[in-house]
Coordinates of N, CA and C in Angstrom, one line a residue:
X1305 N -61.6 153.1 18.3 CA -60.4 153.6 17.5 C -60.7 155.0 17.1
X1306 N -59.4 155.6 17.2 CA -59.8 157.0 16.7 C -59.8 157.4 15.0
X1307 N -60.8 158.2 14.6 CA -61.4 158.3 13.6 C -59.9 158.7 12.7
X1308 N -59.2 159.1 12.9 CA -57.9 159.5 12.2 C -57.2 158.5 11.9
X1309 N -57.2 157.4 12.4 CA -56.4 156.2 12.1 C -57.5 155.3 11.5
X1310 N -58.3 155.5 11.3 CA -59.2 154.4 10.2 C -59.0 154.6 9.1
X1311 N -58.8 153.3 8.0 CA -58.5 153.7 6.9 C -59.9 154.5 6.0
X1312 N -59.9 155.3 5.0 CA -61.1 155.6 4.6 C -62.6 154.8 4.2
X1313 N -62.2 153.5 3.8 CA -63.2 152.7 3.3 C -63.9 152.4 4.8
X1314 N -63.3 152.8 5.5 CA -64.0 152.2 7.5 C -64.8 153.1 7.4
X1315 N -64.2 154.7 7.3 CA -65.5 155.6 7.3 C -66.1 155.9 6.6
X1316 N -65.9 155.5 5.8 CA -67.4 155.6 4.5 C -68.5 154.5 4.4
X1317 N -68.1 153.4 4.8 CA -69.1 152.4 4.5 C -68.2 151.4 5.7
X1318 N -68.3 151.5 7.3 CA -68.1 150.6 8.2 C -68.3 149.4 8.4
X1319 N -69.6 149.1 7.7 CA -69.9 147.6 7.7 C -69.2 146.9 5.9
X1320 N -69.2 147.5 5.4 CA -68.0 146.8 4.6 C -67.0 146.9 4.7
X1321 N -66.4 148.1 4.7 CA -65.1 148.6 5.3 C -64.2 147.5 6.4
X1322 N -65.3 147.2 7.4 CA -64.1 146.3 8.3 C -64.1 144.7 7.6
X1323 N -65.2 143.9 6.7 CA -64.9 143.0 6.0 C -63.6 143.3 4.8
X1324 N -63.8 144.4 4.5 CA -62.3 144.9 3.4 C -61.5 144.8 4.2
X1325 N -61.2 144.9 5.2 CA -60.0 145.3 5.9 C -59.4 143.9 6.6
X1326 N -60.5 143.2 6.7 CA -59.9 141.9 7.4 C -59.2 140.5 5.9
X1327 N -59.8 141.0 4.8 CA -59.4 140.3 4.1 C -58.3 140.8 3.3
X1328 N -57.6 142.2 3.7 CA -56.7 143.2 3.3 C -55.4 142.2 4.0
X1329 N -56.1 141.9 5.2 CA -54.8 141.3 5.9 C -54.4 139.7 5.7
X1330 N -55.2 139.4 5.1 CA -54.9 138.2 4.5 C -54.2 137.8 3.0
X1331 N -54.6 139.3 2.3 CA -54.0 139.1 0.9 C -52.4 140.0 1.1
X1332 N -52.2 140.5 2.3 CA -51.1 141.1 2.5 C -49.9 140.2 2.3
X1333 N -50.1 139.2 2.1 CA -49.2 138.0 1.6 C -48.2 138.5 0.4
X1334 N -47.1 137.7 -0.3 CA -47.1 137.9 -1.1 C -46.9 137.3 -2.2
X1335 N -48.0 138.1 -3.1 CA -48.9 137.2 -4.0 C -48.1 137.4 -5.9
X1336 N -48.8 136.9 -6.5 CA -48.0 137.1 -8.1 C -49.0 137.5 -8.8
X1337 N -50.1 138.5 -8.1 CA -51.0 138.9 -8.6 C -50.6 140.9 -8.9
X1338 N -51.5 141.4 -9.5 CA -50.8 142.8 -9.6 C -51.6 143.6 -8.3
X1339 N -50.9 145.0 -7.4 CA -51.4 145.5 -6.7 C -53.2 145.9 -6.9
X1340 N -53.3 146.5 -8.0 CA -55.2 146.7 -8.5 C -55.9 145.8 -8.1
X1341 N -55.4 144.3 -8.9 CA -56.2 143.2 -8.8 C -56.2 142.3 -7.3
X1342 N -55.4 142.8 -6.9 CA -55.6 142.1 -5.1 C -56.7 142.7 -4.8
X1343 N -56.7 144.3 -5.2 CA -57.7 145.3 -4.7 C -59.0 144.7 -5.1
X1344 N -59.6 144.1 -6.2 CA -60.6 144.1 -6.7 C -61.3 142.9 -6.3
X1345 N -60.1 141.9 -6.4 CA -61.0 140.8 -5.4 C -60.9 141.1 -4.4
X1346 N -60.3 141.7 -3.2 CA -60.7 141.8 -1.7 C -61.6 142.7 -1.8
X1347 N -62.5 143.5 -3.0 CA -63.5 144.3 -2.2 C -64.7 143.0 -3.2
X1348 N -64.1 142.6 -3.9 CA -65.7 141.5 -4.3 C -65.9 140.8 -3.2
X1349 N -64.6 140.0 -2.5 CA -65.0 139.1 -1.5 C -65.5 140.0 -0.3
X1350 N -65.2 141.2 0.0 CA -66.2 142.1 1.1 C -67.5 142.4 0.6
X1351 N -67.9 142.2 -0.9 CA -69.3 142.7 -1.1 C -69.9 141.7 -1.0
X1352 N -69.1 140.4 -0.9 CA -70.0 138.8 -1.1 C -70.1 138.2 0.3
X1353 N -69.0 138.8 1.2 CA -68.9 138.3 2.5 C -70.1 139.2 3.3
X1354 N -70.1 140.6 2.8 CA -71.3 141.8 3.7 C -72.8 141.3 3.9

């Protein structure tokens, strides 16, 4: 993939980055939670899944 189209968290930290990203696509739902807090547990569950 080219480096221009990765979201930033891919290029800064890859190996979490793609667990953020895969669970990005699962909370892409929609949820009755607030935009931040989707944020905060999809990166706990990428630090717990890494």
């Amino acid at each position: 993939m080219n480096d221009k189209k990765q979201p930033w968290y891919i290029l800064n930290s890859p190996e979490l980055g793609t667990v953020f990203q895969t669970t990005e696509t699962v909370f892409q739902q929609n949820s009755i939670l607030e935009d931040k807090t989707n944020a905060l547990i999809r990166l706990a569950l990428a630090a717990l899944l890494h």
